[in-house]
Short mmCIF file of C-alpha atoms and ligand atoms in Angstrom, two decimals:
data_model
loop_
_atom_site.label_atom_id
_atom_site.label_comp_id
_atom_site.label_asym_id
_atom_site.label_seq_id
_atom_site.Cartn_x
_atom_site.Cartn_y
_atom_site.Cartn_z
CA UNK A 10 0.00 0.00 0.00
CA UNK A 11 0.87 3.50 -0.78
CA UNK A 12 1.77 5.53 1.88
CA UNK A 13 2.72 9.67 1.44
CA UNK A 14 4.53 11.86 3.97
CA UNK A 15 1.35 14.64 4.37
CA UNK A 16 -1.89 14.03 2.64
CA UNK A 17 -2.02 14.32 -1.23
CA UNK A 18 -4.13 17.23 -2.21
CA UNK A 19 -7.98 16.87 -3.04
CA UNK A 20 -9.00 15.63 -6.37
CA UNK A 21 -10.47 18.42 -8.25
CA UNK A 22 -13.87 17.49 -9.55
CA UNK A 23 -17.16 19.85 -10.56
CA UNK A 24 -20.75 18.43 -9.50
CA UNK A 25 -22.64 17.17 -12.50
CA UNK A 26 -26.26 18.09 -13.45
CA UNK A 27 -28.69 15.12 -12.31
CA UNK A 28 -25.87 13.06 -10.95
CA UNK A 29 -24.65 12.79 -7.25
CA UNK A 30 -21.66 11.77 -8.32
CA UNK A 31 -18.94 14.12 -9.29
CA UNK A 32 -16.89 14.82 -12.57
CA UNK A 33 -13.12 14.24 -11.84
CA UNK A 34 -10.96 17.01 -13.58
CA UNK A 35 -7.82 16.17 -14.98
CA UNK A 36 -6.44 18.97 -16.70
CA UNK A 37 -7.48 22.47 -17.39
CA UNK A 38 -6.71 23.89 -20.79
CA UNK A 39 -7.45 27.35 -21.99
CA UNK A 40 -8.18 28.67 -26.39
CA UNK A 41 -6.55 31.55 -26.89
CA UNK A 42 -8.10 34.46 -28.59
CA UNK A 43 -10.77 32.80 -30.35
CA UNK A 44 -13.56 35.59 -31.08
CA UNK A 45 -12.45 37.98 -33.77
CA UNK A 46 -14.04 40.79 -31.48
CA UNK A 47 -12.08 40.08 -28.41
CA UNK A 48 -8.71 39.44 -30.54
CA UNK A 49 -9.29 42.99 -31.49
CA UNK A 50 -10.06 44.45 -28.37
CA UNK A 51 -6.36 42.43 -26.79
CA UNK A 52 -4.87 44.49 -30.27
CA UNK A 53 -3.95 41.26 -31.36
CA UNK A 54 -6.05 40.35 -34.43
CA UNK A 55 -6.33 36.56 -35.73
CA UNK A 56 -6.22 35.57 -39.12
CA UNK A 57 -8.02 31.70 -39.48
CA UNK A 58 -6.38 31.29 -42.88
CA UNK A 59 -2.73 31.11 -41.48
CA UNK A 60 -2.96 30.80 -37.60
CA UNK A 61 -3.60 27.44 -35.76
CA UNK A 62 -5.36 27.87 -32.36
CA UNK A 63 -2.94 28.72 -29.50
CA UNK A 64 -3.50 27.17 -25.58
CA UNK A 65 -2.28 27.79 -22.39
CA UNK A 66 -3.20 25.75 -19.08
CA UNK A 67 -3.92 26.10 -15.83
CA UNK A 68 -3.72 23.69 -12.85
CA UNK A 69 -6.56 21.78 -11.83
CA UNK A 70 -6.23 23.29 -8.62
CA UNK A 71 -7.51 26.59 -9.52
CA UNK A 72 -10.71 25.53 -9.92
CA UNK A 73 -13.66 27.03 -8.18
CA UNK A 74 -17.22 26.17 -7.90
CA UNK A 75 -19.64 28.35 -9.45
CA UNK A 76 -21.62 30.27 -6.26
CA UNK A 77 -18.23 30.69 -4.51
CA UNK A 78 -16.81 33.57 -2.76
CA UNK A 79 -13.47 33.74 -3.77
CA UNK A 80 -10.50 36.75 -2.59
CA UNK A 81 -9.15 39.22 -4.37
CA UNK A 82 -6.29 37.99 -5.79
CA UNK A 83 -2.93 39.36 -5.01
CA UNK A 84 -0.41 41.44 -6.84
CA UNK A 85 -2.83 42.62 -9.13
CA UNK A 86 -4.75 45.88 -9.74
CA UNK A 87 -6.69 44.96 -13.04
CA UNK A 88 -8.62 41.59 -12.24
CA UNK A 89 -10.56 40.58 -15.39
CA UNK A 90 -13.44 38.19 -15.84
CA UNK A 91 -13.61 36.35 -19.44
CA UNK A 92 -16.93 34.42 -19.83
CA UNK A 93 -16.46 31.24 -21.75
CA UNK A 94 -18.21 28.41 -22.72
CA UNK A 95 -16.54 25.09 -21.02
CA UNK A 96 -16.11 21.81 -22.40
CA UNK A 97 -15.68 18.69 -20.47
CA UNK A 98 -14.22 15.55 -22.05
CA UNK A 99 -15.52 12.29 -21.73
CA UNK A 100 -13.33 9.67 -23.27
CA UNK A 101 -9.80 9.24 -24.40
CA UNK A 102 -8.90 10.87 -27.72
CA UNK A 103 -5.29 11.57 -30.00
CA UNK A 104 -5.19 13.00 -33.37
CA UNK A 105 -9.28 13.31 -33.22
CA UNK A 106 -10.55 14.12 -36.80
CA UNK A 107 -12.83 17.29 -36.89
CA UNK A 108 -15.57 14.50 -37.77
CA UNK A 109 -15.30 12.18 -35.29
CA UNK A 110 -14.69 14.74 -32.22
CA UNK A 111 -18.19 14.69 -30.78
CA UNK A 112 -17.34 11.14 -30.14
CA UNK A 113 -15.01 12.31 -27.03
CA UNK A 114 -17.77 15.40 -26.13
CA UNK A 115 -19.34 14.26 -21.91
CA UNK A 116 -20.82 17.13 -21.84
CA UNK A 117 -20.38 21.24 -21.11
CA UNK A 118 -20.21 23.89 -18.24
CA UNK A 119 -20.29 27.86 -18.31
CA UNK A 120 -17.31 29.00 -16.83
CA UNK A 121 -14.78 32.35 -16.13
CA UNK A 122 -11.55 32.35 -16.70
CA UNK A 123 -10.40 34.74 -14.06
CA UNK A 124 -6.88 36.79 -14.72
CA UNK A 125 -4.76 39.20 -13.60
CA UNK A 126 -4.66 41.31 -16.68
CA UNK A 127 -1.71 43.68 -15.89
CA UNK A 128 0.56 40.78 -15.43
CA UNK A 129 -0.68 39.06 -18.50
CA UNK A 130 0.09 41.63 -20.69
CA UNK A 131 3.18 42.32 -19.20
CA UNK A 132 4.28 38.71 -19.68
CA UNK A 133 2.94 39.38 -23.32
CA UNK A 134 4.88 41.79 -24.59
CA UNK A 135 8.03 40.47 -22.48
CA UNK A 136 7.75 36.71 -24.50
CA UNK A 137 7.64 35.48 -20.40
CA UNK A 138 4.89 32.85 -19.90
CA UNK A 139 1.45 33.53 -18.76
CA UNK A 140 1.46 31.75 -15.71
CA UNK A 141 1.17 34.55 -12.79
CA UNK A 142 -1.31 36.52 -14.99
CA UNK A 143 -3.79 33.21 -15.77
CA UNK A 144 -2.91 30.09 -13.15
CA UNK A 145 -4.57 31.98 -10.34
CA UNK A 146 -5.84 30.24 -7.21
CA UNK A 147 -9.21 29.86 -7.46
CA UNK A 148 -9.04 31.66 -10.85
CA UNK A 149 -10.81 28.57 -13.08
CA UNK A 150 -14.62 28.80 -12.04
CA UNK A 151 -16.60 26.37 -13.27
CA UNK A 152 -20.34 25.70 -13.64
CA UNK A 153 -22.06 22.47 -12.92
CA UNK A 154 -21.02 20.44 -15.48
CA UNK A 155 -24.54 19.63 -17.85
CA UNK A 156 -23.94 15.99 -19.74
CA UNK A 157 -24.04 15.98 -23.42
CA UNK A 158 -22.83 13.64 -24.52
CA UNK A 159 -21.97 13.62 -28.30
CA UNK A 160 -23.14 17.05 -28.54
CA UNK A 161 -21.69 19.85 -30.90
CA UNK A 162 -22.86 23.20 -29.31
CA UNK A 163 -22.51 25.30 -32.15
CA UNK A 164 -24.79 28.41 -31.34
CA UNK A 165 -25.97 29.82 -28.21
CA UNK A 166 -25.95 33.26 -26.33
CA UNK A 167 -23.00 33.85 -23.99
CA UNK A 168 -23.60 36.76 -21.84
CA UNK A 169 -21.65 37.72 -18.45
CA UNK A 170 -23.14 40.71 -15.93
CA UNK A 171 -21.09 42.56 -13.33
CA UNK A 172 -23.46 43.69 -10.36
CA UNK A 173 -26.38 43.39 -12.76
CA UNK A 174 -24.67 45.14 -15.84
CA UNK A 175 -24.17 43.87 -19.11
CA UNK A 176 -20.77 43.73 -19.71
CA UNK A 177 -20.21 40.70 -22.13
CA UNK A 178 -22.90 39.64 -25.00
CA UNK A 179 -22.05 37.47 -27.71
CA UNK A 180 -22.65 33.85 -29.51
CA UNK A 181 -20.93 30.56 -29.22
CA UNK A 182 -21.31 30.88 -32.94
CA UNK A 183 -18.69 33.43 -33.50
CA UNK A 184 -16.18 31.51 -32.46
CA UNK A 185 -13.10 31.31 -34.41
CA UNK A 186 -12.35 27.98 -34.24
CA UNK A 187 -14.99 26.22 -33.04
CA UNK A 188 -15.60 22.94 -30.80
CA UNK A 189 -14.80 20.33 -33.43
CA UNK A 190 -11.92 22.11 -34.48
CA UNK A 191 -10.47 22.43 -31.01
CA UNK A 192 -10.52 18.78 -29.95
CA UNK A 193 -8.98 17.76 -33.41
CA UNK A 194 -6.23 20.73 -33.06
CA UNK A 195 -5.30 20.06 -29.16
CA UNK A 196 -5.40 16.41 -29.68
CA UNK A 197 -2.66 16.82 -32.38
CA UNK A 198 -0.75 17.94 -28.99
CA UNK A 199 -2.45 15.93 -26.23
CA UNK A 200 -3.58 12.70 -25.80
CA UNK A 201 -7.03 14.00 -24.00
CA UNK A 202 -8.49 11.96 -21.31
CA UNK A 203 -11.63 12.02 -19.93
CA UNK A 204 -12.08 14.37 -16.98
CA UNK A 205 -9.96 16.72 -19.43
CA UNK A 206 -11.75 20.24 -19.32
CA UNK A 207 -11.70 22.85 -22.38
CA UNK A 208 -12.59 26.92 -21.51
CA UNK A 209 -13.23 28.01 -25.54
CA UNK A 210 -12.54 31.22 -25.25
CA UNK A 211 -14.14 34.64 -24.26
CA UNK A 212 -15.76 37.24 -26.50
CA UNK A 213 -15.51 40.74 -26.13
CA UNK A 214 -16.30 43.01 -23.27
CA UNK A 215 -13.94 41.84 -21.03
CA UNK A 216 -13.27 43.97 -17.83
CA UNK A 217 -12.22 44.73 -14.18
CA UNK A 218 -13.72 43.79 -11.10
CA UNK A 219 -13.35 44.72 -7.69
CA UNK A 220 -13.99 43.52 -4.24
CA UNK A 221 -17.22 43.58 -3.66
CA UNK A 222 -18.61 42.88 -7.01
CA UNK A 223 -20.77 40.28 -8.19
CA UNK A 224 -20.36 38.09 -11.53
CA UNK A 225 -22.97 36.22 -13.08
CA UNK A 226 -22.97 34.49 -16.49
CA UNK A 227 -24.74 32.08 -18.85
CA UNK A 228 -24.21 30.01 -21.73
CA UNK A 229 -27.79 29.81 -23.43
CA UNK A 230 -28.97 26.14 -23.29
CA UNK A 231 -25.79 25.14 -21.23
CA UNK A 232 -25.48 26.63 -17.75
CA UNK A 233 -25.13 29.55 -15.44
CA UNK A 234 -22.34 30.53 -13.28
CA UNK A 235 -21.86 33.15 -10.41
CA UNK A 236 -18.84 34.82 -8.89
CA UNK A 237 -18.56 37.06 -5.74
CA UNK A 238 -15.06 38.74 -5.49
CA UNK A 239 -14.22 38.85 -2.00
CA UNK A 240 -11.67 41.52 -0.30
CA UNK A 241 -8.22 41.77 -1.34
CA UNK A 242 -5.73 39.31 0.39
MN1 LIG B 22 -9.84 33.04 -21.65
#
């Protein structure tokens, strides 16, 4: 038997709609830039015909449950929401065509992926990694997770409020590259495994928050999520 000097930390997992039991996440991976509005707003334009989609992750552990209360994170003093539709893998999958990817599809989740934009775009324009400006604790909040199984969402509002406010209002259907042609493109890098969660991408609108403030968000015919920032740490 296994033993380990302290205790191993928690598995990460996100309740499931209509199931007690809960979905166990693996890994967290994020799409870059992939609404042509939002590109454009980061002054960083994509253009499909000669760019591949372009990831970054963050670790499991930064997950939070939609409804939480979560602190203000520190060394930051421009702490963005991005609303994005989230898609949970169900099975194992390499080199997935386009055609076959709803194959791998469990099902989908509304989610935020929370970051410390100052430090992100200084990272940016230095070439440095992302990491202290996106793999934030409790940065990764996630939605119940709804079961689809073999389901292509291919349309549907996306819409995120700050203290009632409309601050983000798109469609799933604008995005660049869109949830067939993520799983086959990150499974050309990845051999994905189910528990394996995908955030899409945000449109436009992003923004700052402050303690105090209240996010809520939807993905029409998906799920809702909610966010209270709590005080600075
Ligand atoms: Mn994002």
């Amino acid at each position: 038997m296994t033993t380990y000097l302290f205790p191993p930390p928690p598995v990460a997992a996100v309740p499931v709609r209509g199931h007690a039991g809960l979905f166990p996440v693996n890994r967290l991976f994020f799409v870059g830039r992939n609404y042509h509005a939002h590109a454009v707003e980061m002054g960083k334009p994509v253009d499909k015909s000669v760019e591949r989609p372009f990831y970054f992750t963050k670790a499991a552990q930064t997950l939070a449950r939609s409804g939480a209360t979560t602190p203000y994170p520190s060394e930051t003093a421009n702490y963005h929401f991005e609303m994005e539709l989230v898609l949970a893998i169900g099975k194992p999958g390499f080199r997935v065509k386009a055609e076959d990817a709803h194959e791998i599809i469990y099902g989908y989740a509304a989610g935020l992926d929370m970051t410390r934009r100052d430090l992100q775009l200084v990272a940016r324009d230095k070439g440095r990694p992302w990491d202290t400006g996106k793999d934030i604790e409790e940065g990764s909040v996630c939605s119940e997770i709804v079961p689809m199984e073999s389901v292509v969402v291919d349309h549907g509002a996306i819409a995120l409020e700050v203290n009632g406010a409309t601050k983000q209002s798109s469609d799933v259907n604008k995005l660049i590259w869109n949830i067939r042609e993520i799983i086959a493109d990150l499974s050309t890098y990845y051999h994905l495994q189910p528990g394996d969660l995908i955030y899409t991408g945000t449109p436009e609108g992003v923004g700052a928050v402050l303690p105090g403030d209240r996010i809520t968000g939807r993905v029409e015919g998906v799920a809702e999520v909610a966010l209270q920032v709590g005080p600075a740490e």
